[in-house]
Coordinates of C-alpha atoms and ligand atoms in Angstrom, one line a residue:
M161 CA 2.0 -19.0 17.3
S162 CA 0.5 -17.2 15.1
V163 CA 2.5 -13.6 14.9
T164 CA 0.0 -10.6 12.8
A165 CA 0.4 -7.3 13.3
E166 CA 2.6 -7.3 16.5
K167 CA 3.7 -4.0 18.0
V168 CA 7.4 -3.7 16.7
K169 CA 9.8 -1.3 17.8
E170 CA 10.3 1.7 15.2
E171 CA 13.9 1.9 13.5
P172 CA 14.1 4.8 11.9
G173 CA 14.5 4.3 7.8
I174 CA 13.5 1.5 5.4
G175 CA 16.6 -0.2 4.9
T176 CA 16.4 -3.2 2.8
R177 CA 12.9 -4.3 4.2
C178 CA 9.1 -2.9 3.7
I179 CA 7.9 -6.1 5.8
R180 CA 4.9 -4.4 8.0
S181 CA 3.6 -0.6 8.4
Q182 CA 4.7 -0.1 11.6
Q183 CA 8.2 0.1 11.0
F184 CA 7.6 3.3 9.0
D185 CA 8.5 6.6 11.6
L186 CA 6.5 9.9 9.7
D187 CA 9.6 11.6 9.1
T188 CA 10.5 8.7 6.5
L189 CA 7.2 8.5 5.4
Y190 CA 7.2 12.0 4.5
K191 CA 10.5 12.1 3.0
L192 CA 9.1 9.1 0.7
C193 CA 6.1 11.3 0.0
E194 CA 9.2 14.0 -1.4
L195 CA 11.1 11.4 -3.1
T196 CA 7.7 10.2 -4.7
D197 CA 6.7 13.9 -6.5
K198 CA 10.8 14.3 -6.6
I199 CA 10.8 11.0 -9.2
R200 CA 6.8 11.7 -10.9
N201 CA 8.0 15.2 -11.5
I202 CA 11.4 14.4 -13.7
C203 CA 9.3 11.1 -15.1
Q204 CA 7.5 13.5 -16.8
T205 CA 10.2 13.7 -20.0
K206 CA 11.5 11.8 -22.1
E207 CA 15.3 12.5 -20.9
G208 CA 13.8 12.5 -16.8
S209 CA 12.8 8.9 -17.0
N210 CA 16.2 7.4 -19.0
Y211 CA 17.9 9.7 -16.1
I212 CA 15.4 7.5 -13.5
S213 CA 15.9 4.3 -15.3
S214 CA 19.9 4.3 -15.5
L215 CA 19.4 5.0 -10.9
L216 CA 19.0 0.9 -10.7
N217 CA 19.7 -0.6 -14.3
D218 CA 22.1 -3.0 -12.9
K219 CA 19.4 -4.5 -10.4
R220 CA 17.4 -7.6 -10.8
A221 CA 13.9 -8.8 -9.1
M222 CA 12.0 -11.4 -7.9
L223 CA 8.0 -11.0 -7.7
Y224 CA 6.7 -14.0 -6.3
F225 CA 3.1 -13.4 -6.0
K226 CA 1.6 -16.4 -4.5
Q227 CA -2.2 -14.5 -4.2
P228 CA -3.9 -13.3 -7.2
S229 CA -3.4 -9.4 -7.9
T230 CA -3.8 -6.4 -10.9
R231 CA -2.3 -3.4 -9.4
T232 CA -0.2 -4.2 -6.8
F233 CA 2.0 -6.9 -9.2
L234 CA 1.7 -4.4 -12.2
S235 CA 2.7 -1.5 -10.5
F236 CA 5.6 -3.2 -8.5
Q237 CA 6.9 -4.5 -12.2
N238 CA 6.4 -1.2 -14.0
A239 CA 8.1 0.6 -11.0
C240 CA 11.2 -1.5 -11.6
H241 CA 11.2 -0.9 -15.5
I242 CA 11.0 2.7 -14.7
L243 CA 14.4 2.1 -12.1
G244 CA 16.1 -0.2 -14.9
I245 CA 15.4 -3.2 -12.7
K246 CA 15.1 -6.4 -14.5
C247 CA 12.1 -8.3 -13.7
S248 CA 11.1 -12.4 -13.1
E249 CA 8.1 -13.4 -11.8
I250 CA 7.1 -16.6 -10.2
R251 CA 2.4 -16.6 -10.3
D252 CA 1.8 -20.0 -10.7
I253 CA 3.7 -22.1 -8.3
S254 CA 2.7 -25.2 -10.3
T255 CA 5.4 -24.1 -12.7
S256 CA 8.0 -24.2 -10.1
S257 CA 9.8 -26.8 -8.1
F258 CA 7.7 -26.8 -5.3
M259 CA 5.9 -29.4 -6.9
K260 CA 8.4 -31.6 -6.2
G261 CA 8.2 -31.1 -2.4
E262 CA 10.5 -28.2 -2.5
T263 CA 10.1 -26.3 1.0
E264 CA 8.8 -23.3 0.1
L265 CA 11.5 -21.6 2.2
D266 CA 14.3 -23.1 -0.2
G267 CA 12.4 -22.1 -3.1
V268 CA 12.7 -18.0 -1.7
K269 CA 16.4 -18.9 -0.8
T270 CA 16.8 -19.7 -4.2
F271 CA 15.5 -16.6 -5.5
S272 CA 17.8 -14.5 -3.8
Q273 CA 20.2 -16.5 -5.3
Y274 CA 19.9 -14.6 -8.7
V275 CA 17.8 -11.4 -7.8
D276 CA 18.6 -8.4 -5.6
L277 CA 14.9 -7.6 -4.6
I278 CA 12.5 -10.4 -3.8
I279 CA 8.5 -8.7 -3.7
M280 CA 6.2 -11.2 -2.0
R281 CA 2.7 -11.4 -2.0
H282 CA 1.6 -14.8 0.2
T283 CA -1.3 -15.9 2.1
S284 CA 0.5 -16.1 5.2
T285 CA 2.2 -13.0 7.2
D286 CA 3.9 -15.9 9.5
F287 CA 6.0 -17.1 6.2
V288 CA 6.6 -13.2 5.6
N289 CA 8.0 -12.9 8.6
L290 CA 9.9 -16.5 8.3
I291 CA 11.8 -15.3 5.0
D292 CA 12.6 -11.6 6.6
S293 CA 14.1 -13.7 9.9
N294 CA 16.3 -16.2 7.2
L295 CA 17.4 -14.1 4.4
N296 CA 20.8 -12.2 5.0
N297 CA 20.1 -8.6 5.5
N298 CA 21.3 -7.8 2.6
M299 CA 18.7 -8.5 0.5
R300 CA 15.9 -6.3 -0.3
I301 CA 12.3 -7.8 0.8
I302 CA 9.3 -6.1 0.1
N303 CA 5.5 -7.6 1.9
A304 CA 3.4 -6.7 -1.3
G305 CA 0.4 -8.1 0.6
S306 CA 0.4 -11.5 3.4
G307 CA -3.2 -13.3 3.8
T308 CA -5.7 -11.1 6.1
D309 CA -3.0 -9.4 8.6
Q310 CA -1.0 -6.5 6.5
H311 CA -0.6 -4.7 3.1
P312 CA 2.2 -2.4 3.9
T313 CA 2.5 -0.3 0.0
Q314 CA -1.1 -0.5 -0.3
A315 CA -0.9 1.5 3.2
L316 CA 2.2 3.9 1.7
L317 CA 0.3 4.6 -1.1
D318 CA -3.1 5.6 0.7
F319 CA -0.7 7.8 2.7
Y320 CA 0.8 9.5 0.0
T321 CA -2.9 9.8 -1.4
I322 CA -4.1 11.5 2.2
Y323 CA -0.4 13.6 2.0
K324 CA -1.8 15.3 -1.3
Y325 CA -5.0 16.0 0.1
G326 CA -4.1 16.9 3.8
F327 CA -3.7 15.2 6.9
K328 CA -4.7 18.4 9.9
N329 CA -7.3 17.6 12.0
K330 CA -9.3 15.2 9.4
K331 CA -11.6 12.4 9.8
I332 CA -11.4 9.0 8.2
A333 CA -14.2 6.4 8.2
F334 CA -13.0 3.0 7.5
V335 CA -16.7 1.0 5.6
G336 CA -16.6 -2.9 5.3
D337 CA -14.7 -6.1 6.1
L338 CA -12.5 -4.4 8.6
N339 CA -11.8 -7.8 10.2
R340 CA -10.4 -9.5 7.1
G341 CA -9.4 -6.0 5.1
R342 CA -5.1 -5.8 5.0
T343 CA -4.9 -2.3 3.8
V344 CA -7.0 -1.0 6.7
R345 CA -5.5 -2.6 9.2
S346 CA -2.0 -1.6 7.5
L347 CA -3.0 1.9 6.8
A348 CA -4.6 2.1 10.4
L349 CA -1.2 1.5 12.2
M350 CA 0.0 4.5 9.5
L351 CA -2.5 7.0 10.3
S352 CA -2.1 6.6 13.8
K353 CA 0.8 8.3 13.8
I354 CA -1.0 11.5 13.1
D355 CA -2.1 14.1 15.8
G356 CA -5.2 15.4 15.3
M357 CA -6.9 12.1 12.9
K358 CA -10.2 10.8 14.2
L359 CA -10.3 7.4 13.2
Y360 CA -14.6 5.6 12.2
F361 CA -14.4 1.7 11.6
I362 CA -17.9 1.4 10.3
A363 CA -18.9 -2.8 9.8
P364 CA -21.8 -5.3 11.7
N365 CA -20.3 -6.1 14.4
G366 CA -18.5 -10.5 13.0
Y367 CA -16.4 -8.1 10.4
Q368 CA -14.8 -5.3 12.5
I369 CA -11.6 -4.5 13.0
K370 CA -9.7 -6.7 15.7
S371 CA -8.2 -5.8 19.0
D372 CA -5.0 -6.1 18.1
I373 CA -5.1 -2.9 15.6
L374 CA -7.3 -1.2 17.6
E375 CA -4.9 -1.8 20.6
Q376 CA -2.1 -0.2 19.2
L377 CA -3.6 3.1 17.7
E378 CA -2.6 6.5 19.3
V379 CA -5.2 8.6 18.3
P380 CA -8.9 8.4 19.4
Y381 CA -11.5 5.9 17.2
E382 CA -14.7 5.0 17.2
L383 CA -16.5 1.7 16.2
T384 CA -19.6 1.7 14.8
D385 CA -22.3 0.2 11.8
D386 CA -24.0 3.3 11.0
L387 CA -22.7 4.8 7.7
E388 CA -25.1 7.1 7.0
S389 CA -24.7 8.6 10.2
I390 CA -21.0 9.4 10.2
M391 CA -20.9 9.8 5.8
P392 CA -21.6 13.9 7.0
L393 CA -19.2 13.7 9.8
V394 CA -15.6 12.7 7.6
D395 CA -13.1 14.5 5.2
Y396 CA -12.4 10.4 3.9
I397 CA -14.3 7.7 3.5
Y398 CA -12.6 4.7 2.5
M399 CA -14.0 1.9 1.1
T400 CA -13.3 -2.0 1.0
R401 CA -15.1 -5.1 -0.1
L402 CA -16.6 -8.2 1.2
Q403 CA -12.9 -10.6 2.0
D404 CA -15.5 -13.9 1.2
E405 CA -12.0 -16.2 0.1
Y406 CA -10.8 -16.2 3.5
G407 CA -14.2 -17.6 4.9
G408 CA -14.3 -17.7 8.8
I409 CA -17.0 -15.4 9.4
E410 CA -21.3 -16.7 9.2
E411 CA -22.7 -13.6 10.1
T412 CA -24.7 -12.4 6.9
W413 CA -23.7 -9.4 5.1
D414 CA -26.2 -6.7 3.8
P415 CA -24.0 -5.5 0.6
D416 CA -26.7 -2.2 0.6
A417 CA -25.9 -0.9 4.4
Y418 CA -22.3 -0.3 3.7
K419 CA -22.5 1.5 0.2
I420 CA -21.7 4.1 -1.9
D421 CA -24.3 5.6 -4.5
L422 CA -26.3 8.7 -6.2
N423 CA -28.8 8.0 -3.2
N424 CA -26.2 8.7 -0.1
V425 CA -22.7 10.0 -1.6
N426 CA -24.3 13.8 -1.0
R427 CA -24.7 13.2 3.2
L428 CA -21.0 13.6 2.5
K429 CA -19.2 16.8 2.8
N430 CA -18.9 19.0 -0.6
N431 CA -14.7 18.2 -0.2
A432 CA -15.1 15.0 0.7
I433 CA -12.5 12.8 -0.5
I434 CA -13.4 8.9 -1.7
L435 CA -10.8 6.4 -1.4
H436 CA -11.0 2.5 -2.5
P437 CA -7.9 0.1 -2.7
L438 CA -9.4 -1.7 -5.3
P439 CA -10.4 -4.0 -6.8
R440 CA -14.5 -3.2 -5.9
R441 CA -17.6 -4.7 -6.3
D442 CA -20.7 -3.1 -5.8
E443 CA -19.2 -0.7 -2.4
I444 CA -19.2 2.0 -5.2
A445 CA -21.4 2.1 -8.0
V446 CA -20.0 3.3 -11.1
E447 CA -21.9 6.5 -11.6
I448 CA -19.8 7.8 -8.4
D449 CA -16.5 7.8 -10.6
N450 CA -17.9 10.7 -12.3
D451 CA -18.1 12.4 -9.0
P452 CA -15.1 14.9 -8.2
R453 CA -14.8 13.2 -4.8
A454 CA -13.6 10.4 -6.1
K455 CA -10.2 9.9 -6.1
Y456 CA -9.6 6.2 -6.2
W457 CA -8.6 6.5 -9.8
E458 CA -5.6 8.4 -8.5
Q459 CA -4.9 6.8 -5.7
T460 CA -4.3 3.7 -7.9
A461 CA -1.6 5.8 -10.2
N462 CA 0.0 6.7 -7.0
G463 CA 0.6 3.2 -6.3
L464 CA 3.3 3.3 -9.2
W465 CA 5.2 6.3 -8.9
V466 CA 5.0 5.6 -4.7
R467 CA 6.4 2.0 -5.2
V468 CA 9.0 3.6 -7.0
A469 CA 10.2 5.4 -4.5
L470 CA 10.1 2.4 -2.1
I471 CA 12.0 0.5 -4.1
A472 CA 14.9 3.3 -4.8
S473 CA 15.0 4.4 -1.2
M474 CA 15.3 0.8 -0.2
F475 CA 18.6 0.9 -2.2
N476 CA 19.7 4.1 -0.6
I477 CA 18.8 6.4 -3.3
S478 CA 17.3 9.9 -1.6
A479 CA 16.0 12.9 -2.8
D480 CA 19.0 14.9 -1.7
D481 CA 20.8 12.4 -3.7
I482 CA 18.8 13.2 -6.9
D483 CA 19.4 16.7 -5.9
K484 CA 23.3 16.2 -6.3
S485 CA 23.6 14.5 -9.5
K486 CA 25.1 16.1 -12.3
D487 CA 23.1 14.3 -15.0
Y488 CA 20.1 15.6 -13.2
N489 CA 20.9 19.2 -12.8
K490 CA 21.3 19.1 -16.1
I491 CA 17.9 17.7 -17.1
K492 CA 16.2 19.9 -15.0
R493 CA 18.2 22.7 -16.5
L494 CA 17.5 21.6 -19.8
Y495 CA 14.3 20.0 -19.7
L496 CA 12.2 20.4 -16.4
K497 CA 9.7 22.8 -15.5
Ligands
CP70 N1 -5.1 -2.9 -3.9 C1 -4.5 -4.1 -4.2 O1 -3.6 -5.2 -3.5 O2 -5.4 -4.8 -5.9 P1 -4.0 -6.0 -6.1 O3 -5.3 -7.0 -5.1 O4 -5.0 -6.0 -7.7 O5 -3.2 -6.0 -6.1

């Protein structure tokens, strides 16, 4: 049986696994946002960066990316560097012993003999779940995107970006290929924990978000194919690209119906926030980058720091621990504002 974004029991805290967005309760999410802000502030100085890079400099990580990635791979790799973690990687499986017929489970078990953390992007959530259930619980594992199902760390950085601009009684529209868009699936589940949120899913019928997500939402939502009528209503608009690398949808896609450009951007509120997980195609015109409402490059930058905080949390480092550290207090007194 295929296992997708199923309803899971929430355990408080992060623990050693980041597999699906439903695992994060609100308290954990807010603590992660606070830790992100703290580490980011400390790293503004060389002395602070040196302190943060001493926190996990006895640890090693494996980046196993079986699907293409720019942002997630590089931000995780650089997050490890910021924390002092040494990284290995496999991105091209033709260089690995999978080519000799080794099972993928054996391959990932092999990684676990060498490292303390496995960060994995894969075509299949079933495989991520298989690793989750087969590897010893001491092994830290992060799902860096699994097929069309989940992208929990993208949801964390999106959550952090929205946390910075405000949650109270906000409306958010998700636009694009929501059927195969794992970022929207994971973020919708996370935002569903915020009282007063309203979600709009804007896509043509064949590209609409699937019922397995809708069944788990605890906040009001609407489904529509009409972008123009929803634009003036929302505080956040989260654009996504066509995910045609997965196939499986026959219905024709009209790119002009699901884009923001200079012709329609002023239908948005003056203080609306435009988000996109990136990469984009033409669903946000390049000219929109100069609009003060466009925050997707800021969102991308946030991904680095949220991933630093996530990894630190998975190794039991909290904002309180940092506050109590003598080294940090010395740096704070001498160098930080
Ligand atoms: N947003 C995102 O996952 O981007 P990449 O595919 O480049 O990692």
